[in-house]
Short mmCIF file of C-alpha atoms in Angstrom, two decimals:
data_model
loop_
_atom_site.label_atom_id
_atom_site.label_comp_id
_atom_site.label_asym_id
_atom_site.label_seq_id
_atom_site.Cartn_x
_atom_site.Cartn_y
_atom_site.Cartn_z
CA UNK S 851 34.33 36.38 19.45
CA UNK S 852 35.81 32.93 19.91
CA UNK S 853 34.70 33.01 23.53
CA UNK S 854 31.20 33.91 22.41
CA UNK S 855 31.13 30.98 19.99
CA UNK S 856 32.19 28.59 22.73
CA UNK S 857 29.51 29.94 25.01
CA UNK S 858 26.93 29.61 22.26
CA UNK S 859 27.91 25.97 21.86
CA UNK S 860 27.43 25.40 25.56
CA UNK S 861 24.19 27.32 25.87
CA UNK S 862 22.63 25.38 23.00
CA UNK S 863 22.62 22.29 25.23
CA UNK S 864 19.25 22.87 26.87
CA UNK S 865 18.95 22.39 30.58
CA UNK S 866 22.63 23.16 31.32
CA UNK S 867 23.16 25.65 34.15
CA UNK S 868 26.24 27.75 33.46
CA UNK S 869 27.39 31.27 34.08
CA UNK S 870 27.29 33.14 30.83
CA UNK S 871 29.89 35.22 29.06
CA UNK S 872 28.80 38.80 29.66
CA UNK S 873 25.94 39.71 31.95
CA UNK S 874 26.64 43.35 31.08
CA UNK S 875 25.73 42.64 27.48
CA UNK S 876 22.34 41.34 28.58
CA UNK S 877 21.77 44.38 30.81
CA UNK S 878 22.63 46.66 27.91
CA UNK S 879 20.27 44.73 25.66
CA UNK S 880 17.39 45.07 28.12
CA UNK S 881 17.92 48.83 28.44
CA UNK S 882 17.88 49.16 24.64
CA UNK S 883 14.74 47.06 24.32
CA UNK S 884 12.95 49.34 26.78
CA UNK S 885 13.32 52.28 24.36
CA UNK S 886 11.09 50.48 21.83
CA UNK S 887 13.15 51.98 19.01
CA UNK S 888 13.72 49.68 16.02
CA UNK S 889 17.42 50.54 15.69
CA UNK S 890 17.94 50.02 19.43
CA UNK S 891 16.08 46.70 19.20
CA UNK S 892 18.41 45.47 16.44
CA UNK S 893 21.44 46.50 18.52
CA UNK S 894 19.91 44.76 21.54
CA UNK S 895 19.65 41.52 19.54
CA UNK S 896 23.42 41.58 18.94
CA UNK S 897 24.02 42.11 22.67
CA UNK S 898 21.68 39.24 23.59
CA UNK S 899 23.59 36.89 21.28
CA UNK S 900 26.95 38.12 22.58
CA UNK S 901 25.87 37.72 26.20
CA UNK S 902 25.83 33.93 25.94
CA UNK S 903 22.87 33.82 28.35
CA UNK S 904 21.37 30.32 28.68
CA UNK S 905 17.93 31.71 27.89
CA UNK S 906 19.09 33.97 25.02
CA UNK S 907 17.31 31.85 22.41
CA UNK S 908 14.08 32.11 24.43
CA UNK S 909 14.31 35.91 24.46
CA UNK S 910 15.02 36.01 20.73
CA UNK S 911 12.12 33.64 19.99
CA UNK S 912 9.81 35.71 22.20
CA UNK S 913 10.79 38.88 20.35
CA UNK S 914 10.17 37.32 16.97
CA UNK S 915 6.78 35.96 18.08
CA UNK S 916 5.66 39.21 19.76
CA UNK S 917 5.89 37.61 23.22
CA UNK S 918 8.45 40.09 24.61
CA UNK S 919 7.05 42.92 26.73
CA UNK S 920 8.24 46.06 28.48
CA UNK S 921 6.63 47.31 31.68
CA UNK S 922 5.40 50.89 31.35
CA UNK S 923 6.06 51.52 35.03
CA UNK S 924 9.58 50.29 35.78
CA UNK S 925 10.81 49.53 32.21
CA UNK S 926 11.54 45.92 33.12
CA UNK S 927 11.53 43.36 30.29
CA UNK S 928 9.42 40.19 30.53
CA UNK S 929 8.67 37.45 28.07
CA UNK S 930 5.91 34.88 27.87
CA UNK S 931 7.16 31.35 27.25
CA UNK S 932 5.43 28.81 25.01
CA UNK S 933 3.42 27.56 27.99
CA UNK S 934 2.04 31.06 28.57
CA UNK S 935 4.04 31.77 31.76
CA UNK S 936 5.63 35.21 32.22
CA UNK S 937 9.37 35.19 32.95
CA UNK S 938 11.93 37.85 33.79
CA UNK S 939 14.14 38.44 30.73
CA UNK S 940 17.14 39.12 33.00
CA UNK S 941 17.06 35.90 35.02
CA UNK S 942 14.53 33.68 33.21
CA UNK S 943 12.71 33.23 36.54
CA UNK S 944 8.92 32.94 36.65
CA UNK S 945 7.06 36.17 37.41
CA UNK S 946 4.00 35.21 39.43
CA UNK S 947 2.37 38.64 39.32
CA UNK S 948 3.38 40.44 36.12
CA UNK S 949 2.83 44.21 36.00
CA UNK S 950 -0.54 45.34 34.70
CA UNK S 951 0.85 47.82 32.17
CA UNK S 952 2.76 45.66 29.66
CA UNK S 953 3.41 46.69 26.06
CA UNK S 954 4.59 44.24 23.41
CA UNK S 955 7.88 45.30 21.83
CA UNK S 956 7.20 46.19 18.20
CA UNK S 957 9.10 44.64 15.31
CA UNK S 958 9.43 45.39 11.61
CA UNK S 959 11.03 43.60 8.68
CA UNK S 960 14.55 44.69 9.65
CA UNK S 961 14.04 43.40 13.17
CA UNK S 962 12.62 40.13 11.81
CA UNK S 963 15.74 39.66 9.67
CA UNK S 964 17.95 40.30 12.70
CA UNK S 965 15.88 37.82 14.74
CA UNK S 966 16.27 35.17 12.01
CA UNK S 967 20.04 35.68 11.92
CA UNK S 968 20.26 35.54 15.73
CA UNK S 969 18.23 32.33 15.83
CA UNK S 970 20.63 30.90 13.29
CA UNK S 971 23.70 31.85 15.30
CA UNK S 972 22.24 30.43 18.51
CA UNK S 973 21.23 27.17 16.85
CA UNK S 974 24.38 26.38 14.88
CA UNK S 975 25.62 24.21 17.74
CA UNK S 976 22.32 22.52 18.60
CA UNK S 977 22.40 18.78 19.31
CA UNK S 978 19.63 18.21 16.75
CA UNK S 979 21.03 18.09 13.20
CA UNK S 980 17.72 19.31 11.79
CA UNK S 981 17.90 22.47 13.89
CA UNK S 982 21.54 22.98 12.88
CA UNK S 983 20.56 22.66 9.23
CA UNK S 984 17.77 25.21 9.62
CA UNK S 985 20.14 27.54 11.46
CA UNK S 986 22.76 27.26 8.72
CA UNK S 987 20.13 28.09 6.10
CA UNK S 988 19.07 31.14 8.11
CA UNK S 989 22.69 32.33 8.31
CA UNK S 990 23.11 31.70 4.58
CA UNK S 991 20.08 33.89 3.89
CA UNK S 992 21.19 36.65 6.31
CA UNK S 993 24.87 36.79 5.20
CA UNK S 994 25.74 38.75 8.35
CA UNK S 995 29.54 39.27 8.57
CA UNK S 996 29.31 39.22 12.37
CA UNK S 997 28.37 35.52 12.17
CA UNK S 998 31.46 34.44 10.21
CA UNK S 999 33.40 33.23 13.25
CA UNK S 1000 30.40 31.28 14.51
CA UNK S 1001 29.94 29.64 11.10
CA UNK S 1002 33.62 28.68 10.84
CA UNK S 1003 33.60 27.22 14.35
CA UNK S 1004 30.46 25.26 13.63
CA UNK S 1005 31.93 24.02 10.34
CA UNK S 1006 34.98 22.63 12.14
CA UNK S 1007 32.76 20.66 14.54
CA UNK S 1008 30.10 19.52 12.05
CA UNK S 1009 30.00 15.76 11.32
CA UNK S 1010 26.85 15.63 9.17
CA UNK S 1011 27.80 16.06 5.46
CA UNK S 1012 24.51 17.73 4.50
CA UNK S 1013 24.74 20.30 7.30
CA UNK S 1014 28.43 20.89 6.57
CA UNK S 1015 27.57 21.63 2.94
CA UNK S 1016 25.08 24.31 3.97
CA UNK S 1017 27.62 25.78 6.40
CA UNK S 1018 30.17 25.98 3.57
CA UNK S 1019 27.64 27.87 1.47
CA UNK S 1020 26.85 30.20 4.39
CA UNK S 1021 30.56 30.89 4.91
CA UNK S 1022 31.05 31.52 1.17
CA UNK S 1023 28.07 33.89 1.07
CA UNK S 1024 29.44 35.91 4.00
CA UNK S 1025 32.96 36.10 2.56
CA UNK S 1026 31.73 37.19 -0.87
CA UNK S 1027 29.79 40.04 0.76
CA UNK S 1028 32.80 41.17 2.88
CA UNK S 1029 34.58 43.94 1.00
CA UNK S 1030 37.62 43.69 3.32
CA UNK S 1031 38.18 39.97 2.72
CA UNK S 1032 41.26 38.97 0.66
CA UNK S 1033 40.60 38.61 -3.08
CA UNK S 1034 41.76 34.99 -3.18
CA UNK S 1035 39.28 34.04 -0.41
CA UNK S 1036 36.43 35.84 -2.14
CA UNK S 1037 37.21 34.18 -5.49
CA UNK S 1038 37.32 30.78 -3.78
CA UNK S 1039 33.95 31.58 -2.16
CA UNK S 1040 32.54 32.57 -5.56
CA UNK S 1041 33.56 29.19 -6.96
CA UNK S 1042 31.75 27.46 -4.10
CA UNK S 1043 28.58 29.43 -4.91
CA UNK S 1044 29.07 28.66 -8.60
CA UNK S 1045 29.11 24.94 -7.85
CA UNK S 1046 25.95 25.39 -5.75
CA UNK S 1047 24.11 26.87 -8.76
CA UNK S 1048 21.01 27.75 -6.75
CA UNK S 1049 18.80 30.77 -7.26
CA UNK S 1050 20.05 32.25 -3.97
CA UNK S 1051 23.56 32.39 -5.41
CA UNK S 1052 22.33 34.75 -8.15
CA UNK S 1053 21.23 37.33 -5.59
CA UNK S 1054 24.52 37.06 -3.68
CA UNK S 1055 26.75 37.34 -6.74
CA UNK S 1056 24.62 40.05 -8.29
CA UNK S 1057 24.83 42.39 -5.29
CA UNK S 1058 28.58 42.82 -4.89
CA UNK S 1059 29.76 46.16 -3.42
CA UNK S 1060 30.64 48.92 -5.89
CA UNK S 1061 34.28 48.94 -4.80
CA UNK S 1062 34.82 45.29 -5.77
CA UNK S 1063 38.08 44.63 -7.61
CA UNK S 1064 38.20 43.60 -11.28
CA UNK S 1065 39.30 39.96 -10.70
CA UNK S 1066 36.39 39.41 -8.34
CA UNK S 1067 33.94 41.05 -10.75
CA UNK S 1068 35.22 38.82 -13.56
CA UNK S 1069 34.89 35.67 -11.42
CA UNK S 1070 31.38 36.72 -10.30
CA UNK S 1071 30.28 37.40 -13.90
CA UNK S 1072 31.51 33.98 -15.03
CA UNK S 1073 29.73 32.31 -12.10
CA UNK S 1074 26.52 34.24 -12.81
CA UNK S 1075 26.57 33.17 -16.45
CA UNK S 1076 27.12 29.52 -15.49
CA UNK S 1077 24.34 29.56 -12.90
CA UNK S 1078 21.88 31.33 -15.22
CA UNK S 1079 22.50 28.79 -18.00
CA UNK S 1080 21.85 25.93 -15.63
CA UNK S 1081 18.75 27.60 -14.18
CA UNK S 1082 17.45 28.20 -17.71
CA UNK S 1083 17.69 24.45 -18.29
CA UNK S 1084 15.85 23.79 -15.02
CA UNK S 1085 13.16 26.32 -16.00
CA UNK S 1086 12.69 24.46 -19.28
CA UNK S 1087 12.41 21.17 -17.39
CA UNK S 1088 10.01 22.82 -14.94
CA UNK S 1089 7.77 24.07 -17.76
CA UNK S 1090 7.92 20.64 -19.37
CA UNK S 1091 6.88 18.93 -16.13
CA UNK S 1092 4.04 21.41 -15.54
CA UNK S 1093 3.00 20.87 -19.16
CA UNK S 1094 2.98 17.09 -18.71
CA UNK S 1095 1.00 17.55 -15.51
CA UNK S 1096 -1.56 19.75 -17.29
CA UNK S 1097 -1.55 17.36 -20.24
CA UNK S 1098 -2.38 14.42 -17.97
CA UNK S 1099 -5.38 16.35 -16.64
CA UNK S 1100 -6.52 17.13 -20.20
CA UNK S 1101 -5.98 13.48 -21.16
CA UNK S 1102 -8.21 12.30 -18.32
CA UNK S 1103 -10.91 14.79 -19.27
CA UNK S 1104 -10.70 14.12 -23.02
CA UNK S 1105 -10.06 10.41 -23.35
CA UNK S 1106 -13.65 9.45 -22.62
CA UNK S 1107 -14.86 12.06 -25.08
CA UNK S 1108 -12.51 10.65 -27.72
CA UNK S 1109 -14.16 7.24 -27.35
CA UNK S 1110 -17.78 8.43 -27.64
CA UNK S 1111 -17.08 11.04 -30.30
CA UNK S 1112 -15.10 8.55 -32.37
CA UNK S 1113 -17.63 5.70 -32.24
CA UNK S 1114 -20.90 7.59 -32.24
CA UNK S 1115 -20.08 10.93 -33.82
CA UNK S 1116 -21.99 12.62 -31.00
CA UNK S 1117 -20.94 16.07 -29.79
CA UNK S 1118 -21.64 15.49 -26.10
CA UNK S 1119 -21.82 18.84 -24.32
CA UNK S 1120 -22.68 17.02 -21.06
CA UNK S 1121 -19.29 15.28 -20.94
CA UNK S 1122 -17.97 17.86 -18.45
CA UNK S 1123 -20.81 17.01 -16.11
CA UNK S 1124 -19.68 13.38 -16.07
CA UNK S 1125 -16.37 14.71 -14.76
CA UNK S 1126 -18.29 16.71 -12.17
CA UNK S 1127 -20.26 13.64 -11.05
CA UNK S 1128 -17.01 11.75 -10.49
CA UNK S 1129 -15.70 14.58 -8.31
CA UNK S 1130 -18.90 14.74 -6.24
CA UNK S 1131 -18.86 10.95 -5.85
CA UNK S 1132 -15.40 11.34 -4.30
CA UNK S 1133 -16.77 14.02 -1.97
CA UNK S 1134 -19.67 11.79 -0.85
CA UNK S 1135 -17.35 8.83 -0.26
CA UNK S 1136 -15.03 10.95 1.87
CA UNK S 1137 -17.93 12.38 3.89
CA UNK S 1138 -19.18 8.86 4.66
CA UNK S 1139 -15.69 7.74 5.67
CA UNK S 1140 -15.14 10.86 7.82
CA UNK S 1141 -18.29 10.16 9.82
CA UNK S 1142 -18.23 6.36 10.01
CA UNK S 1143 -14.61 5.20 9.63
CA UNK S 1144 -12.09 8.09 9.81
CA UNK S 1145 -9.20 5.65 10.01
CA UNK S 1146 -9.86 4.63 6.40
CA UNK S 1147 -9.57 8.15 5.02
CA UNK S 1148 -6.26 7.43 3.28
CA UNK S 1149 -8.08 4.68 1.34
CA UNK S 1150 -10.99 6.92 0.33
CA UNK S 1151 -9.83 7.24 -3.28
CA UNK S 1152 -9.65 3.44 -3.58
CA UNK S 1153 -13.38 3.36 -2.82
CA UNK S 1154 -14.16 6.47 -4.89
CA UNK S 1155 -12.52 5.31 -8.13
CA UNK S 1156 -14.82 2.33 -8.92
CA UNK S 1157 -17.89 4.14 -7.57
CA UNK S 1158 -17.21 7.22 -9.69
CA UNK S 1159 -16.85 5.02 -12.76
CA UNK S 1160 -20.15 3.27 -12.04
CA UNK S 1161 -22.07 6.46 -11.23
CA UNK S 1162 -20.87 8.44 -14.24
CA UNK S 1163 -21.12 5.40 -16.52
CA UNK S 1164 -24.68 4.66 -15.43
CA UNK S 1165 -25.75 8.25 -15.99
CA UNK S 1166 -24.05 8.16 -19.40
CA UNK S 1167 -25.92 5.00 -20.44
CA UNK S 1168 -29.16 6.59 -19.24
CA UNK S 1169 -28.51 9.69 -21.34
CA UNK S 1170 -27.72 7.62 -24.42
CA UNK S 1171 -30.75 5.35 -24.06
CA UNK S 1172 -33.14 8.13 -23.08
CA UNK S 1173 -32.14 10.98 -25.40
CA UNK S 1174 -29.21 10.52 -27.75
CA UNK S 1175 -30.39 7.33 -29.50
CA UNK S 1176 -33.48 9.23 -30.66
CA UNK S 1177 -31.34 11.92 -32.29
CA UNK S 1178 -28.73 9.98 -34.28
CA UNK S 1179 -28.04 11.65 -37.62
CA UNK S 1180 -29.10 15.06 -36.30
CA UNK S 1181 -25.89 16.57 -34.85
CA UNK S 1182 -27.32 20.02 -34.09
CA UNK S 1183 -30.24 18.61 -32.12
CA UNK S 1184 -27.87 16.26 -30.29
CA UNK S 1185 -25.60 19.16 -29.36
CA UNK S 1186 -28.53 21.21 -28.04
CA UNK S 1187 -30.00 18.24 -26.17
CA UNK S 1188 -26.73 17.36 -24.40
CA UNK S 1189 -26.19 21.03 -23.56
CA UNK S 1190 -29.62 21.07 -21.92
CA UNK S 1191 -28.77 17.88 -20.05
CA UNK S 1192 -25.58 19.51 -18.78
CA UNK S 1193 -27.64 22.41 -17.37
CA UNK S 1194 -30.05 19.98 -15.71
CA UNK S 1195 -27.20 18.03 -14.10
CA UNK S 1196 -25.55 21.22 -12.86
CA UNK S 1197 -28.79 22.44 -11.30
CA UNK S 1198 -29.45 19.03 -9.75
CA UNK S 1199 -26.03 19.10 -8.08
CA UNK S 1200 -26.65 22.68 -6.87
CA UNK S 1201 -29.95 21.58 -5.38
CA UNK S 1202 -28.46 18.57 -3.60
CA UNK S 1203 -25.05 19.88 -2.53
CA UNK S 1204 -25.45 23.65 -2.75
CA UNK S 1205 -23.72 26.14 -5.08
CA UNK S 1206 -20.53 26.55 -3.04
CA UNK S 1207 -17.30 24.62 -3.42
CA UNK S 1208 -17.02 21.36 -1.52
CA UNK S 1209 -13.86 20.30 0.27
CA UNK S 1210 -12.28 17.06 -0.89
CA UNK S 1211 -9.34 15.99 1.24
CA UNK S 1212 -6.04 14.65 0.00
CA UNK S 1213 -4.74 11.36 1.44
CA UNK S 1214 -1.53 11.71 3.43
CA UNK S 1215 0.56 9.83 0.87
CA UNK S 1216 -0.39 12.40 -1.79
CA UNK S 1217 0.54 15.50 0.20
CA UNK S 1218 3.81 17.41 0.14
CA UNK S 1219 6.53 17.85 -2.43
CA UNK S 1220 9.94 16.45 -3.22
CA UNK S 1221 12.87 18.13 -4.90
CA UNK S 1222 14.71 17.03 -8.02
CA UNK S 1223 17.52 19.53 -8.45
CA UNK S 1224 15.79 22.90 -8.78
CA UNK S 1225 12.47 21.26 -9.68
CA UNK S 1226 9.80 20.90 -6.99
CA UNK S 1227 7.31 18.12 -7.75
CA UNK S 1228 4.09 17.75 -5.77
CA UNK S 1229 3.03 14.23 -4.94
CA UNK S 1230 -0.61 14.75 -5.92
CA UNK S 1231 0.36 15.88 -9.43
CA UNK S 1232 2.73 12.95 -9.80
CA UNK S 1233 0.02 10.50 -8.77
CA UNK S 1234 -2.39 12.07 -11.28
CA UNK S 1235 0.17 11.60 -14.08
CA UNK S 1236 0.58 7.94 -13.04
CA UNK S 1237 -3.21 7.53 -12.75
CA UNK S 1238 -3.77 8.97 -16.24
CA UNK S 1239 -1.09 6.66 -17.64
CA UNK S 1240 -2.72 3.60 -16.05
CA UNK S 1241 -6.16 4.54 -17.43
CA UNK S 1242 -4.69 5.09 -20.89
CA UNK S 1243 -2.93 1.70 -20.87
CA UNK S 1244 -6.08 -0.07 -19.59
CA UNK S 1245 -8.18 1.47 -22.37
CA UNK S 1246 -5.59 0.46 -24.97
CA UNK S 1247 -5.64 -3.12 -23.69
CA UNK S 1248 -9.46 -3.10 -23.60
CA UNK S 1249 -9.76 -1.92 -27.19
CA UNK S 1250 -7.00 -4.18 -28.49
CA UNK S 1251 -7.48 -7.50 -26.70
CA UNK S 1252 -11.17 -7.85 -25.79
CA UNK S 1253 -14.26 -8.71 -27.80
CA UNK S 1254 -15.90 -5.49 -26.67
CA UNK S 1255 -12.89 -3.53 -27.89
CA UNK S 1256 -12.94 -5.33 -31.24
CA UNK S 1257 -16.61 -4.46 -31.65
CA UNK S 1258 -15.96 -0.81 -30.79
CA UNK S 1259 -13.20 -0.62 -33.40
CA UNK S 1260 -15.41 -2.30 -35.97
CA UNK S 1261 -18.25 0.15 -35.39
CA UNK S 1262 -15.82 3.06 -35.47
CA UNK S 1263 -14.32 2.06 -38.82
CA UNK S 1264 -17.48 0.89 -40.62
CA UNK S 1265 -20.80 0.91 -38.80
CA UNK S 1266 -22.85 -0.63 -41.63
CA UNK S 1267 -20.44 -3.49 -42.17
CA UNK S 1268 -20.23 -4.13 -38.41
CA UNK S 1269 -24.02 -4.30 -38.21
CA UNK S 1270 -24.21 -6.69 -41.16
CA UNK S 1271 -21.69 -8.95 -39.38
CA UNK S 1272 -24.05 -9.34 -36.42
CA UNK S 1273 -22.54 -6.75 -34.05
CA UNK S 1274 -25.37 -5.10 -32.05
CA UNK S 1275 -24.44 -1.52 -32.92
CA UNK S 1276 -27.14 0.03 -30.72
CA UNK S 1277 -25.89 -1.91 -27.70
CA UNK S 1278 -22.27 -0.99 -28.53
CA UNK S 1279 -23.33 2.68 -28.70
CA UNK S 1280 -24.85 2.52 -25.22
CA UNK S 1281 -21.93 0.66 -23.67
CA UNK S 1282 -19.39 2.88 -25.40
CA UNK S 1283 -21.17 6.00 -24.17
CA UNK S 1284 -21.19 4.49 -20.69
CA UNK S 1285 -17.48 3.66 -20.95
CA UNK S 1286 -16.60 7.19 -22.05
CA UNK S 1287 -18.73 8.69 -19.29
CA UNK S 1288 -17.22 6.33 -16.70
CA UNK S 1289 -13.71 7.37 -17.70
CA UNK S 1290 -14.82 11.00 -17.34
CA UNK S 1291 -15.96 10.11 -13.82
CA UNK S 1292 -12.44 8.80 -13.11
CA UNK S 1293 -11.12 12.13 -14.35
CA UNK S 1294 -13.35 13.79 -11.76
CA UNK S 1295 -11.73 11.74 -8.98
CA UNK S 1296 -8.31 12.97 -10.06
CA UNK S 1297 -9.41 16.58 -10.54
CA UNK S 1298 -10.94 16.66 -7.07
CA UNK S 1299 -7.38 16.53 -5.72
CA UNK S 1300 -6.18 19.65 -7.55
CA UNK S 1301 -9.27 21.73 -8.37
CA UNK S 1302 -12.37 23.10 -6.66
CA UNK S 1303 -15.27 20.66 -6.55
CA UNK S 1304 -18.23 22.74 -7.68
CA UNK S 1305 -21.18 22.43 -10.10
CA UNK S 1306 -19.11 24.26 -12.72
CA UNK S 1307 -16.10 21.92 -12.52
CA UNK S 1308 -16.76 20.20 -15.84
CA UNK S 1309 -17.26 23.44 -17.77
CA UNK S 1310 -13.62 24.35 -17.13
CA UNK S 1311 -12.42 21.37 -19.18
CA UNK S 1312 -15.04 20.69 -21.85
CA UNK S 1313 -13.65 23.12 -24.47
CA UNK S 1314 -10.06 21.99 -23.92
CA UNK S 1315 -11.22 18.38 -24.18
CA UNK S 1316 -12.79 18.99 -27.59
CA UNK S 1317 -9.60 20.76 -28.73
CA UNK S 1318 -7.52 17.76 -27.65
CA UNK S 1319 -9.80 15.28 -29.45
CA UNK S 1320 -9.99 17.28 -32.68
CA UNK S 1321 -6.26 18.04 -32.69
CA UNK S 1322 -5.20 14.46 -31.94
CA UNK S 1323 -7.65 12.74 -34.27
CA UNK S 1324 -11.21 11.67 -33.52
CA UNK S 1325 -11.46 8.21 -31.98
CA UNK S 1326 -7.71 7.61 -31.73
CA UNK S 1327 -6.38 7.17 -28.20
CA UNK S 1328 -2.76 7.73 -29.22
CA UNK S 1329 -3.83 10.94 -30.92
CA UNK S 1330 -5.60 12.01 -27.74
CA UNK S 1331 -2.45 11.33 -25.72
CA UNK S 1332 -0.21 13.28 -28.09
CA UNK S 1333 -2.76 16.08 -28.37
CA UNK S 1334 -3.18 16.43 -24.60
CA UNK S 1335 0.55 16.47 -23.88
CA UNK S 1336 1.26 18.82 -26.80
CA UNK S 1337 -1.37 21.33 -25.72
CA UNK S 1338 -0.34 21.09 -22.06
CA UNK S 1339 3.38 21.65 -22.72
CA UNK S 1340 2.76 24.37 -25.35
CA UNK S 1341 0.43 26.19 -22.95
CA UNK S 1342 3.01 26.20 -20.13
CA UNK S 1343 5.78 27.46 -22.42
CA UNK S 1344 3.55 30.24 -23.80
CA UNK S 1345 2.23 31.44 -20.43
CA UNK S 1346 5.43 33.22 -19.25
CA UNK S 1347 5.55 35.26 -22.46
CA UNK S 1348 1.91 35.78 -23.46
CA UNK S 1349 0.00 35.25 -20.21
CA UNK S 1350 -2.56 32.56 -19.43
CA UNK S 1351 -5.48 34.02 -21.44
CA UNK S 1352 -3.54 35.17 -24.50
CA UNK S 1353 -1.60 31.91 -24.48
CA UNK S 1354 -4.84 29.90 -24.79
CA UNK S 1355 -6.03 32.20 -27.58
CA UNK S 1356 -2.80 31.65 -29.49
CA UNK S 1357 -3.15 27.87 -29.07
CA UNK S 1358 -6.72 28.02 -30.35
CA UNK S 1359 -5.63 30.00 -33.42
CA UNK S 1360 -2.79 27.54 -34.10
CA UNK S 1361 -5.16 24.56 -33.82
CA UNK S 1362 -7.62 26.19 -36.21
CA UNK S 1363 -4.82 26.74 -38.72
CA UNK S 1364 -3.64 23.15 -38.23
CA UNK S 1365 -7.13 21.76 -38.83
CA UNK S 1366 -7.32 23.69 -42.09
CA UNK S 1367 -4.40 21.56 -43.29
CA UNK S 1368 -5.35 18.29 -41.56
CA UNK S 1369 -9.11 18.29 -40.94
CA UNK S 1370 -9.01 14.80 -39.38
CA UNK S 1371 -6.27 15.61 -36.84
CA UNK S 1372 -2.84 14.16 -36.23
CA UNK S 1373 -3.89 10.49 -36.24
CA UNK S 1374 -6.99 10.05 -38.38
CA UNK S 1375 -9.17 6.94 -38.44
CA UNK S 1376 -11.82 5.84 -40.87
CA UNK S 1377 -15.18 6.40 -39.31
CA UNK S 1378 -18.71 7.60 -39.75
CA UNK S 1379 -17.70 11.11 -40.86
CA UNK S 1380 -15.39 9.68 -43.54
CA UNK S 1381 -18.02 7.29 -44.86
CA UNK S 1382 -20.50 10.11 -45.19
#
């Protein structure tokens, strides 16, 4: 085995011409492959690895990718390389005229597992540290006792700390699974896996052979308990993060509604369509950039954000001036009118863009994930949380430190007094409705990165938005923030136990019960409803 490991190390250096360890092993492997029997194929993989042939990795890759063939006439084995050229599996030489009757060698899940382990063994000594890391992970997953010597040899030579750590885990996983290994070695390996605390360690420690001795069982049980406790903490953090992520989406969708509902007392059923308009504005911007300046695609959201605010805000002002101002004091008529407007906007979008979902691309800097312990965080969700935070802070500053914000707060708290002090309440209504609609358009830009852009996009969030506003307190931004995060986190913690649908029903029931005790929400303000 040591000789095989040395040969593997040499054969991993591509382009080196050496005689390999055992040509007989390769011949045996080719004869077994010709039978097209799954068990024979798995045995053949072991022989290919043991042969130390310079092109062994190419044969293994070809088998895994269904590029390995057997001739029906003379039972010779050929493989097609990545360039599409047929080569003799025995010599790796090009076959200019391959036989006409070639059958691909079949594989199943067991063969795929054997291929993955073989790839790992053949790549443990690769010059590229990334390939060595991937190989070590494959060996760790396979836990094949036959690879122990190769892992130990690779561990002695490894200089990269990260790769060495994975090799240590792979060695520990193999030793734990070996029933003939000394107890002290297996207990030491268990402690290594315990320190790793990954989910993979649970499967390894939970599948010990039935003849395992009592000391090893005790050590494995203690390690399992420690790992499960830590993973439970990570699951709680994961649910919290997903809840914050969902809460940021609800905050974006609801914060504009909180402004208009708080100042004007209008139940705007077309608010979801403002979100939809923001998403379609993003789509149009990206289509223009794709056709005229594809190099600027990563900056598409920078163009879409102000345009979405202007488009949705302008439509909002038009709705307020054209319909809602004629219906103040008649909440039922206002609700029905805005519901009709929402249907008109949906149909207009269907007419212009069609009823199917539209693709909105994600800039390169928002793609992918990064790992924090056992928690995987996607960049697009993280950016949406940051985006929602920035919008929230900007609105707070606008309401607190500008004349427009002062006028909005005055109208919210006492409309009659504000009007008597010279504040143009009708103009504030229009601008406030435009502001709330523009913020909804910004929510559409963010949602286009995580949801389908379709005419029904806004309908998915309108009910949740009203729940957030009512729960947090009408017209209070801090209440909207707390309400959105509370509902998002509570929903994610309920889902694993009650399911997505039942979880939302439970939240709705809890909010109804809460409103019975606090009709004005968590953070109530004086406003039109109170004055009445």
